[in-house]
mmCIF file of C-alpha atoms in Angstrom:
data_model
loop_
_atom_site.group_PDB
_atom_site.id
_atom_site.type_symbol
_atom_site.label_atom_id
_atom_site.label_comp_id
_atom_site.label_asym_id
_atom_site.label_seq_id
_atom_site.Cartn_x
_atom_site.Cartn_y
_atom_site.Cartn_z
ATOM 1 C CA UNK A 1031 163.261 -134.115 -29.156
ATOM 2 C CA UNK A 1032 162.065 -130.681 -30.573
ATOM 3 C CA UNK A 1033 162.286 -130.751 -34.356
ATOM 4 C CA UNK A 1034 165.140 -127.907 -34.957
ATOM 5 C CA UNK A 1035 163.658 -124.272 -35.306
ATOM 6 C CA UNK A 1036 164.046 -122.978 -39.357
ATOM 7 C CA UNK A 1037 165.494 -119.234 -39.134
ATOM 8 C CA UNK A 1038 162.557 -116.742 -40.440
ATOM 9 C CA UNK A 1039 164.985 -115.359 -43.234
ATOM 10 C CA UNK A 1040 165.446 -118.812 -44.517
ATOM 11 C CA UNK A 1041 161.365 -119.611 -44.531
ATOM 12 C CA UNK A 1042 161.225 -116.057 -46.372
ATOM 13 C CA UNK A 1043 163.581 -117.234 -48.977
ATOM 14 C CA UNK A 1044 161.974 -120.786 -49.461
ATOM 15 C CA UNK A 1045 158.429 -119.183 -49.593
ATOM 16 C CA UNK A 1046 159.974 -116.767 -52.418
ATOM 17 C CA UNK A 1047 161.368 -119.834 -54.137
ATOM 18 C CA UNK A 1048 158.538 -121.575 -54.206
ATOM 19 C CA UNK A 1049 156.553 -118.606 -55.526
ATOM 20 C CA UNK A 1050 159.088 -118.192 -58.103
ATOM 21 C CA UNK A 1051 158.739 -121.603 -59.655
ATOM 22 C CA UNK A 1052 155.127 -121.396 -59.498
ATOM 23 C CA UNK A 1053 155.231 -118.475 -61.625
ATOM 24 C CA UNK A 1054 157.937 -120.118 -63.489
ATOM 25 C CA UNK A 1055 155.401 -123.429 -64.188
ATOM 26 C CA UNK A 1056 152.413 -120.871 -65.117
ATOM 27 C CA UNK A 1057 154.407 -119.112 -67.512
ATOM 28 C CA UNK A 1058 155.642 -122.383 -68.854
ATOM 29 C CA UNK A 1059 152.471 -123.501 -69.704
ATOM 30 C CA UNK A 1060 150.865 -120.285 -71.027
ATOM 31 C CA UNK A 1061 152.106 -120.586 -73.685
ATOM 32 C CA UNK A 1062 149.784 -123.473 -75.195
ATOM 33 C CA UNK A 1063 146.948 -121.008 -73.818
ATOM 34 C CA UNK A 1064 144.738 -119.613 -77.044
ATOM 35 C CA UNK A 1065 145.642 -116.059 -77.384
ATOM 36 C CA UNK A 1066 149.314 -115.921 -75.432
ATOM 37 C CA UNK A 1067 151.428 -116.885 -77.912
ATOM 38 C CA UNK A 1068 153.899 -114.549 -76.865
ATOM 39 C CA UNK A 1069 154.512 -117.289 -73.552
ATOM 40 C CA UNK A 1070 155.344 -119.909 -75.490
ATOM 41 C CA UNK A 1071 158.487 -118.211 -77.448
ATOM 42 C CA UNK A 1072 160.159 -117.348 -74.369
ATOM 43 C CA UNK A 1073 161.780 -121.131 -73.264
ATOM 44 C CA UNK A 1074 165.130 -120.167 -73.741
ATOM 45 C CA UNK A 1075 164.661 -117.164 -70.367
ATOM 46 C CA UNK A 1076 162.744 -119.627 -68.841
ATOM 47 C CA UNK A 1077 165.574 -122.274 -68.904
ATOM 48 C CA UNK A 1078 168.472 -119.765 -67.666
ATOM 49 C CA UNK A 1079 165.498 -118.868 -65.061
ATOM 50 C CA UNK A 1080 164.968 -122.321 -64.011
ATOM 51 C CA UNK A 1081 168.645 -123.166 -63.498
ATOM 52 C CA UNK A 1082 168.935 -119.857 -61.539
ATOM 53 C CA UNK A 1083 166.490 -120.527 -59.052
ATOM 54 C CA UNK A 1084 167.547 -124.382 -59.097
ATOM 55 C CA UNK A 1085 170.689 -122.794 -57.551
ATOM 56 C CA UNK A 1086 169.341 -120.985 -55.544
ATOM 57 C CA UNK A 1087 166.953 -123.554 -53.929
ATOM 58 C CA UNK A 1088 168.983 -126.353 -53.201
ATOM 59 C CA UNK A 1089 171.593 -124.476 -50.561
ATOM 60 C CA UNK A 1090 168.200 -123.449 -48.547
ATOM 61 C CA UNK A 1091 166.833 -126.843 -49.016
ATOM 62 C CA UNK A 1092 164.028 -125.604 -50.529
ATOM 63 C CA UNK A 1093 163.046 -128.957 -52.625
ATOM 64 C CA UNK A 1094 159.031 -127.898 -52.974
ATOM 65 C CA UNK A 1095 160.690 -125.150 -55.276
ATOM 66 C CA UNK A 1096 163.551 -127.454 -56.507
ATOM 67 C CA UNK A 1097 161.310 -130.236 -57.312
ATOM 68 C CA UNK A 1098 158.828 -127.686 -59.240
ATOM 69 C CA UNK A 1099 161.383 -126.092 -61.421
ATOM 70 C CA UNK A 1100 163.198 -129.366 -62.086
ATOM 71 C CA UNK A 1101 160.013 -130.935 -63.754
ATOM 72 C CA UNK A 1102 159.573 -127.367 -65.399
ATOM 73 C CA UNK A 1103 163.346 -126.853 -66.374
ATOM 74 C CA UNK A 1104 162.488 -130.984 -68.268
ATOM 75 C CA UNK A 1105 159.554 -129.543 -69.795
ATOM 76 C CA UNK A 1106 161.074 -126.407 -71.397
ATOM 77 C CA UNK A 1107 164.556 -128.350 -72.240
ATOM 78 C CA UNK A 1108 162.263 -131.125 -74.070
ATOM 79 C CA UNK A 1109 160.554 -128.436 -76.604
ATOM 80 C CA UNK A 1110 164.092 -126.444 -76.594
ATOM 81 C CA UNK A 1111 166.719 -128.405 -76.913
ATOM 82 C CA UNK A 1112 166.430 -130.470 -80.340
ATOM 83 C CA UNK A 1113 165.740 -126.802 -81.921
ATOM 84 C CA UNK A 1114 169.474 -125.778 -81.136
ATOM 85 C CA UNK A 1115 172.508 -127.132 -83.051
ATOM 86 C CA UNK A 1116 173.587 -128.940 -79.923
ATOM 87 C CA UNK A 1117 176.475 -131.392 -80.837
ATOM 88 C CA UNK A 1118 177.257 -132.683 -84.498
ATOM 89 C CA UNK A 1119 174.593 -130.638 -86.687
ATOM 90 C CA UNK A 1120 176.606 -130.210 -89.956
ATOM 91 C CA UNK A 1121 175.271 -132.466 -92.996
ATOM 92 C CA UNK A 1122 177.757 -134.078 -95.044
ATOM 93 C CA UNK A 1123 177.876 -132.571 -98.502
ATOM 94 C CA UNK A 1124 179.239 -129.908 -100.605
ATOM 95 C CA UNK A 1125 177.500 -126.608 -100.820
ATOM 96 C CA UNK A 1126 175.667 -125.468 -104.083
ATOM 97 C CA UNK A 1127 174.003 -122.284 -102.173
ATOM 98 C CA UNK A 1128 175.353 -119.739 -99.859
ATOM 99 C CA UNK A 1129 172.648 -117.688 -98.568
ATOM 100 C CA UNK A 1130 173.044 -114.813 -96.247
ATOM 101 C CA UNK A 1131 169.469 -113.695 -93.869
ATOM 102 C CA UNK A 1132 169.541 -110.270 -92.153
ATOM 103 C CA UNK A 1133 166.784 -108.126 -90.670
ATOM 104 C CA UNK A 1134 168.474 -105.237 -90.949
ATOM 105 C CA UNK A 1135 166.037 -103.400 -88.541
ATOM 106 C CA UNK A 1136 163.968 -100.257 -89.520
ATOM 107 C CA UNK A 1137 166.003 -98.218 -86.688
ATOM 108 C CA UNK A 1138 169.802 -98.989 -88.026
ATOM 109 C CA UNK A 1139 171.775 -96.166 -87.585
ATOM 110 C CA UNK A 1140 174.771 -98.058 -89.137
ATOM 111 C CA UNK A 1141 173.465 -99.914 -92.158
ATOM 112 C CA UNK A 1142 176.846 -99.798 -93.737
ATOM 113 C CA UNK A 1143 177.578 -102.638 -91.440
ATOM 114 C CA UNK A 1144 175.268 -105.130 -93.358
ATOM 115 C CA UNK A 1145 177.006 -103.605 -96.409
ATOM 116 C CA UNK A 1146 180.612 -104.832 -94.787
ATOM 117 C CA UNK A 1147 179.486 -108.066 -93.625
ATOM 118 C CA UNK A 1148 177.650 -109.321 -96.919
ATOM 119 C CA UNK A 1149 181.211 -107.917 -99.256
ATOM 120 C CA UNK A 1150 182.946 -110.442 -96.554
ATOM 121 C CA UNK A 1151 180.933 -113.253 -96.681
ATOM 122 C CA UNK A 1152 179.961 -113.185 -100.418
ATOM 123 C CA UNK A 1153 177.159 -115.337 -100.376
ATOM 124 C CA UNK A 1154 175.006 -116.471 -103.426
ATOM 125 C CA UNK A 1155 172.178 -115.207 -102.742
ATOM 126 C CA UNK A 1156 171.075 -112.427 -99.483
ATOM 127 C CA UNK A 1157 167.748 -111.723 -98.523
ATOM 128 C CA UNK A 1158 167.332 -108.468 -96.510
ATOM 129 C CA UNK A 1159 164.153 -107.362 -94.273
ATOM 130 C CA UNK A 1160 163.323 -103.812 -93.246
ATOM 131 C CA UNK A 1161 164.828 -102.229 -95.361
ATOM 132 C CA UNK A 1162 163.721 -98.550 -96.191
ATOM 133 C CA UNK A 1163 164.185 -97.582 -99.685
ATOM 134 C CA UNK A 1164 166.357 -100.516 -102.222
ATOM 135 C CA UNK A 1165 166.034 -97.458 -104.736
ATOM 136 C CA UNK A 1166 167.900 -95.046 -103.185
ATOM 137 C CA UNK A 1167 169.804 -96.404 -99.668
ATOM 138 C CA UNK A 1168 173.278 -95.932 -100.546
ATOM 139 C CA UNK A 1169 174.838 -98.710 -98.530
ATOM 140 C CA UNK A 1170 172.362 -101.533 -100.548
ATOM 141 C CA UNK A 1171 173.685 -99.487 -104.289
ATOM 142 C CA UNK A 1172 177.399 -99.919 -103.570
ATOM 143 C CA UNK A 1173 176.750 -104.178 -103.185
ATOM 144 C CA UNK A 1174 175.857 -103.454 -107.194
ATOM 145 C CA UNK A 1175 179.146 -104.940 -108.298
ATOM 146 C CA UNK A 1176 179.022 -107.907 -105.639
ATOM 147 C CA UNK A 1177 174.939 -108.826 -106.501
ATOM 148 C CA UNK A 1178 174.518 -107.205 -110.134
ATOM 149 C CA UNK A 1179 170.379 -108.674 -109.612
ATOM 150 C CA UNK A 1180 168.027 -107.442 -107.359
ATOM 151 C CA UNK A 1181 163.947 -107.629 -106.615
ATOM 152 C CA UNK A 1182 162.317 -105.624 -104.354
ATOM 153 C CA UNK A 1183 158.579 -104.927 -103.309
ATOM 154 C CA UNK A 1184 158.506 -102.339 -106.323
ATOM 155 C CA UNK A 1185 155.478 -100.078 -105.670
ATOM 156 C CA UNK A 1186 154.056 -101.469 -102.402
ATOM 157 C CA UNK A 1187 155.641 -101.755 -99.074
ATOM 158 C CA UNK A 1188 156.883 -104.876 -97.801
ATOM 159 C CA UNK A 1189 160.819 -104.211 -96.682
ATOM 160 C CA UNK A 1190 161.831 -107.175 -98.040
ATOM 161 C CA UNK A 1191 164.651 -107.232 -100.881
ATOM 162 C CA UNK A 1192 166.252 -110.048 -102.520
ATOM 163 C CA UNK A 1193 169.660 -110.172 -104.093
ATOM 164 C CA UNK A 1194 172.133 -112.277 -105.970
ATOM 165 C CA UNK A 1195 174.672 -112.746 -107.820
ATOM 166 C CA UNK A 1196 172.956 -114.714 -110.603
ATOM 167 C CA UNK A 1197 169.711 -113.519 -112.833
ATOM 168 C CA UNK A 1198 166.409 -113.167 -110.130
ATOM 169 C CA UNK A 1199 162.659 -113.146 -111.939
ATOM 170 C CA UNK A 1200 160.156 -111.792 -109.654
ATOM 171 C CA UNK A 1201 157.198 -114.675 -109.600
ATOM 172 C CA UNK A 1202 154.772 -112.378 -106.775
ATOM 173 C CA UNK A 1203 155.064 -109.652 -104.079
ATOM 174 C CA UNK A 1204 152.803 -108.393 -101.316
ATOM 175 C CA UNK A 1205 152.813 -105.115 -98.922
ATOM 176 C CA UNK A 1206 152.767 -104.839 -95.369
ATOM 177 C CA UNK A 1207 149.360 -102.934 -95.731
ATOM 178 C CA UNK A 1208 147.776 -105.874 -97.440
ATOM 179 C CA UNK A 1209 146.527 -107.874 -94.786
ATOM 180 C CA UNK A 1210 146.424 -110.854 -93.963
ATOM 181 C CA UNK A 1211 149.639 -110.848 -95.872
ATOM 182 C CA UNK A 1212 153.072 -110.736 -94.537
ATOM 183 C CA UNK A 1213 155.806 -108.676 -96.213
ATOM 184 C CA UNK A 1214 156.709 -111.211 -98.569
ATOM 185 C CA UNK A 1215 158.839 -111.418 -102.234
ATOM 186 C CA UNK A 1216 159.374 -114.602 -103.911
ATOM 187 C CA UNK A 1217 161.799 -114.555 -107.065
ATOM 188 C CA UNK A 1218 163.293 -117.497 -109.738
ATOM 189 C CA UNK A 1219 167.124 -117.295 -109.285
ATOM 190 C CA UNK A 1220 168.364 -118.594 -112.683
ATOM 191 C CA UNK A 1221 171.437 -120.662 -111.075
ATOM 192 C CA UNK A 1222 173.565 -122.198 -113.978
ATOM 193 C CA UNK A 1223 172.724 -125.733 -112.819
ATOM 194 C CA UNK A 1224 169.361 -125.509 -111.987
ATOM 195 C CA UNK A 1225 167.343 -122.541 -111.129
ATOM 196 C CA UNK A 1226 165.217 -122.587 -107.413
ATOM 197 C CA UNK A 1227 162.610 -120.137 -105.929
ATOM 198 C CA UNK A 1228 164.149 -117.985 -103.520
ATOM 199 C CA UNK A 1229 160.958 -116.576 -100.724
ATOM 200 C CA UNK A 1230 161.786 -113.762 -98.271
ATOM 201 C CA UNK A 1231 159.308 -113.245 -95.687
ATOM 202 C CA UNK A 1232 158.485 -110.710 -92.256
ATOM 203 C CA UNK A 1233 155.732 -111.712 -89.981
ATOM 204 C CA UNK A 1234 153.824 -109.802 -87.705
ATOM 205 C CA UNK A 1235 154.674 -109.981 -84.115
ATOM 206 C CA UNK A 1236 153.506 -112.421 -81.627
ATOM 207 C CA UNK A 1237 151.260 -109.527 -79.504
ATOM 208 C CA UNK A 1238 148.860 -109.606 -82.592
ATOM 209 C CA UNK A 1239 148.362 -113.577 -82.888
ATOM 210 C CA UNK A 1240 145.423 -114.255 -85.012
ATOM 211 C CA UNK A 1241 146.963 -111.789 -87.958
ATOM 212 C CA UNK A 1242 150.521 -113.558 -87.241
ATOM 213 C CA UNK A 1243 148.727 -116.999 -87.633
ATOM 214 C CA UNK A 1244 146.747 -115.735 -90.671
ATOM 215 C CA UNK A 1245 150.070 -114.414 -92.309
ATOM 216 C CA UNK A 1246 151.278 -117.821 -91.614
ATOM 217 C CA UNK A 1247 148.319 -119.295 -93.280
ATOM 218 C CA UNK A 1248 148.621 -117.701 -96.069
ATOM 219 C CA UNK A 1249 152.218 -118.009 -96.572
ATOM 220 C CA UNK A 1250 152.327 -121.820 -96.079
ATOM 221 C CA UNK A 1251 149.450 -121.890 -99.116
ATOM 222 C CA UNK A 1252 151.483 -119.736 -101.655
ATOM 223 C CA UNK A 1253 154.626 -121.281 -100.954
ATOM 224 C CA UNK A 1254 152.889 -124.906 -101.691
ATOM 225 C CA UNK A 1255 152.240 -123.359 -105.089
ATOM 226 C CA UNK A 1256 155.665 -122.038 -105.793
ATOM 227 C CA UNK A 1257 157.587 -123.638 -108.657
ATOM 228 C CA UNK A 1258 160.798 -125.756 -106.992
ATOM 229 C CA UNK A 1259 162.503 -126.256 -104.920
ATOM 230 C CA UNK A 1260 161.952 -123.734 -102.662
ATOM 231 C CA UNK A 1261 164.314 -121.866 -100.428
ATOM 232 C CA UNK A 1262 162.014 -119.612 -97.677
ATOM 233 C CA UNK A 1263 164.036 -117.807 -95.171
ATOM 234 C CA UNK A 1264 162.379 -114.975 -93.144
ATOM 235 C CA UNK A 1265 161.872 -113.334 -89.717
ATOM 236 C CA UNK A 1266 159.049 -115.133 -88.451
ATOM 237 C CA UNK A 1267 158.533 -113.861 -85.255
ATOM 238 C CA UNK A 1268 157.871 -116.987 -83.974
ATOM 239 C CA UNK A 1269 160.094 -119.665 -82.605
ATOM 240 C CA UNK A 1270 160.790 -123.199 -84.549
ATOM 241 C CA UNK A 1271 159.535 -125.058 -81.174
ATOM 242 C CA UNK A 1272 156.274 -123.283 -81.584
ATOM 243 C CA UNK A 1273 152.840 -124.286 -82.837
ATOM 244 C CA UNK A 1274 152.700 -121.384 -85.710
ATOM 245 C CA UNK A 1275 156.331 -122.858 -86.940
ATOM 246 C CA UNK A 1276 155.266 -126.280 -86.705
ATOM 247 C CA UNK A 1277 151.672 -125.483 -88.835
ATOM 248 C CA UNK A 1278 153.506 -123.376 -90.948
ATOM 249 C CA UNK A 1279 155.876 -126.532 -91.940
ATOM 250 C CA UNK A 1280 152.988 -129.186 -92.240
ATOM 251 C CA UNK A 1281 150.893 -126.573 -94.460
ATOM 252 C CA UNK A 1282 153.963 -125.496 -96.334
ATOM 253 C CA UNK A 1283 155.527 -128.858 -97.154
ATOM 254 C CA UNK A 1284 159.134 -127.534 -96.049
ATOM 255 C CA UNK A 1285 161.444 -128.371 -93.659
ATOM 256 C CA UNK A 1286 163.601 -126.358 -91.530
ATOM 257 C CA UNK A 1287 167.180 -126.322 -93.716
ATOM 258 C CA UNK A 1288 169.596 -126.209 -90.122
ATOM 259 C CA UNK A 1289 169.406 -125.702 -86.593
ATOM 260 C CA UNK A 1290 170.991 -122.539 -85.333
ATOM 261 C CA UNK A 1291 171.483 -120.390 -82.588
ATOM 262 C CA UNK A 1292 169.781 -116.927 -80.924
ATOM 263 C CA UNK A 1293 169.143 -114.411 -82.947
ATOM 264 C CA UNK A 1294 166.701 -111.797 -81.211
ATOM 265 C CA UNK A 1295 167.333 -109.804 -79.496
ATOM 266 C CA UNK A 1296 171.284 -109.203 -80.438
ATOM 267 C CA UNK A 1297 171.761 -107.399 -76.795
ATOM 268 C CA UNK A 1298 170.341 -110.227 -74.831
ATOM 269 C CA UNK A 1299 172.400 -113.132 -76.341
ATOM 270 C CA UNK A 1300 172.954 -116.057 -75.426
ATOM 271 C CA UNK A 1301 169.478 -115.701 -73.801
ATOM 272 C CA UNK A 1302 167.462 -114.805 -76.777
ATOM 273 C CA UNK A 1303 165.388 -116.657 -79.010
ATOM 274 C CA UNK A 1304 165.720 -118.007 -82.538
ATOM 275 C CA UNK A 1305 163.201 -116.823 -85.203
ATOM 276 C CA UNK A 1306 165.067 -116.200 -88.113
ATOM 277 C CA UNK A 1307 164.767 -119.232 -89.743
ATOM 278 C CA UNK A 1308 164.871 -121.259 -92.929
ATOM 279 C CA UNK A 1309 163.257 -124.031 -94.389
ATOM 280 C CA UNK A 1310 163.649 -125.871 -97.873
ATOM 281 C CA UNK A 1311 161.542 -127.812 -100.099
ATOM 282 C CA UNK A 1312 162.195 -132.053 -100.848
ATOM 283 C CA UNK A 1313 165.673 -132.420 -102.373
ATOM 284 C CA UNK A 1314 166.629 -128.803 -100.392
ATOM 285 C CA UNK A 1315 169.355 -129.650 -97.512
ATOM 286 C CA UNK A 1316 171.028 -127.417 -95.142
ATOM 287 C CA UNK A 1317 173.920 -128.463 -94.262
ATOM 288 C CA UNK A 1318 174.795 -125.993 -91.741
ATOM 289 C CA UNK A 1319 173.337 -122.107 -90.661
ATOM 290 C CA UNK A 1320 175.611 -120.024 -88.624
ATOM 291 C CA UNK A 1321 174.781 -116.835 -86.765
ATOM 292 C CA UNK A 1322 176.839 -114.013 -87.991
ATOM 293 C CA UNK A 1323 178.061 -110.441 -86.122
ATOM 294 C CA UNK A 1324 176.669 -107.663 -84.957
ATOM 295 C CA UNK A 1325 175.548 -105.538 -88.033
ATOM 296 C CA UNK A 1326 174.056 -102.468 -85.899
ATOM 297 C CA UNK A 1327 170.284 -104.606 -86.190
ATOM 298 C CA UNK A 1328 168.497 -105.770 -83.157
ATOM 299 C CA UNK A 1329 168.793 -109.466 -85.443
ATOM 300 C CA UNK A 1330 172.012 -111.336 -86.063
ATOM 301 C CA UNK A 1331 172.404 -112.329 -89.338
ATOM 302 C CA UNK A 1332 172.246 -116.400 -90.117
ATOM 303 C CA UNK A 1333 174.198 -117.836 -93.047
ATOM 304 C CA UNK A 1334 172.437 -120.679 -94.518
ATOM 305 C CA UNK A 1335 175.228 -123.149 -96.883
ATOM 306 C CA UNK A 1336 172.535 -125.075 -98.640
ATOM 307 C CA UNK A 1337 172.465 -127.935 -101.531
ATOM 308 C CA UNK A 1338 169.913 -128.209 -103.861
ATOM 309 C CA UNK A 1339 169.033 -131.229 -106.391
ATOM 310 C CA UNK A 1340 170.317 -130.788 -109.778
ATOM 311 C CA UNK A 1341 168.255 -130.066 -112.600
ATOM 312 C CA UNK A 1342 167.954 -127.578 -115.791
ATOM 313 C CA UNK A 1343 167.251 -124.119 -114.982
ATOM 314 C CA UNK A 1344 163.863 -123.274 -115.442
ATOM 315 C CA UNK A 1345 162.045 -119.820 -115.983
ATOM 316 C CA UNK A 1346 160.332 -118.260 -113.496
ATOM 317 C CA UNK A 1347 156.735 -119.562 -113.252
ATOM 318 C CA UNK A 1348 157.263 -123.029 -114.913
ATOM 319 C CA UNK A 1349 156.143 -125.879 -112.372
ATOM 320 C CA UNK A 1350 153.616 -124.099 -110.326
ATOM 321 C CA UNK A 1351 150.173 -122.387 -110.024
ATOM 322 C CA UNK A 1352 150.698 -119.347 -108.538
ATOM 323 C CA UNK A 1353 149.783 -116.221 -110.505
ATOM 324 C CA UNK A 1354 151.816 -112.991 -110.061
ATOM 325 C CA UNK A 1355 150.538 -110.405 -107.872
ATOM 326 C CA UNK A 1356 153.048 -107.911 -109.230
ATOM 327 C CA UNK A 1357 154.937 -108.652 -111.765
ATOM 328 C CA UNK A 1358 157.373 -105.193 -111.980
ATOM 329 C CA UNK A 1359 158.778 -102.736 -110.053
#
């Protein structure tokens, strides 16, 4: 008996299958490639592409293709999935912080949505990236009233700007011109029961990976230094499954405060990646981060409710090394 004949349309669409989740599998693994970081970030696309062509492969019985992107969908899903706040991911506790991140993005034509959102959240403490000029934007004066203390990059360029509603002494800044260093403030917030070290920080992008990894570098060493505990939060360009966010955390000594959601890009949610991220020093917990509304940015905002251990407040500068790089505005 003749084995039955396979239509020609359906060997077309198994042969694209299968070329599909070859490409899928090389792109997979490019990512631990030196020099194409950029691969590695992009697990999330690769898991909605995986479980489209999974679909697609088992009504034409193509199982070479199925059988490829299953072990590839298993690969991506084990680097992925304990990233995302999949199930119960809320600590038990009671906050001491609220903390507001938002990369406001260079290009917002509507800034006086991250004015809106921070008045209706009220959070502690906010740290802002990209922004253009703290001195004279007229959405960031009118939060005055709401966070009475601010630090920016003062003469240099860095886009980063730090506010809250309780005393802030700037401990070091850097510019974006400086390289290898990131945009980057770090301030003492002088909380009433106990004062912490609050870091803002921008990476460069992915496409440029030994200055990214250098930035990283460096910012793991001055945060070590930093008097605690430490609250970083920053747009890292870089996602917490991958090998810069995992040096970064063994160099830095801190731990990622809470799992959250996509934030990048805001128009290809729920399919984007997460790289605005936080991490805390020993005795810092996050007990929850939640990704916020559309703010006219390219980046959703993340709310970070934090505790931190109790303790005097201490000046800025007392229980670490690190000298100032600028010291005023």
């Amino acid at each position: 008996m003749s084995p039955a004949r396979i239509h020609p349309g359906r060997r077309l669409g198994r042969a694209l299958l299968l070329a599909a989740a070859l490409a899928l599998v090389i792109l997979s693994l490019a990512g631990w490639v030196p020099g194409f970081p950029t691969f590695e970030h992009l697990r999330i696309p690769y898991l909605w592409a995986g479980s489209a062509l999974l679909a697609l492969s088992i009504p034409l019985r193509a199982w070479a293709a199925a059988g490829i992107t299953v072990m590839t969908l298993a690969l991506n899903a084990w680097l992925v999935l304990p990233t995302l706040p999949l199930g119960n991911t809320v600590a038990a506790g009671s906050a001491d912080v609220t903390l507001v991140h938002i990369n406001i993005w260079k290009d917002n034509a509507t800034p006086e949505l991250v004015r809106d959102l921070l008045r209706r959240e009220q959070p502690d403490v906010a740290v802002l990236l990209e922004v253009h000029d703290p001195r004279a934007d007229q959405w960031l004066l009118e939060l005055e009233r709401l966070f009475p203390f601010k630090v920016t990059c003062g003469r240099v360029a860095c886009g980063v700007v730090l506010l809250s509603r309780w005393p802030l002494e700037k401990i070091e800044t850097t510019g974006l011109d400086e390289k290898p260093y990131p945009g980057y403030v770090a301030a003492r917030v002088d909380r009433p029961s106990g004062a912490f070290t609050l870091v803002g920080t921008h990476l460069s992008q992915p496409f440029f990976p030994e200055r990214q990894a250098a930035e990283a570098e460096w910012l793991a060493r001055r945060v070590r230094e930093l008097p605690g505990p430490v609250v970083l939060t920053g747009d890292y360009n870089a996602t917490p499954w991958s090998n810069l966010v995992t040096r970064l955390q063994e160099q830095s000594g801190l731990r990622r405060l809470a799992r959250s959601w996509t934030t990048w890009p805001t128009w290809g949610l729920p399919i984007g990646i997460p790289i605005d991220l936080g991490f805390g020093s020993d005795g810092v917990t996050g007990l929850r981060a939640e990704v916020l509304g559309d703010v006219g940015s390219d980046h959703r905002p993340v709310r970070f409710t934090l505790t931190l251990p109790p303790g005097p407040a201490v000046d800025a500068g007392e229980g670490g090394t690190a000298p100032r790089l600028v010291t005023q505005p």
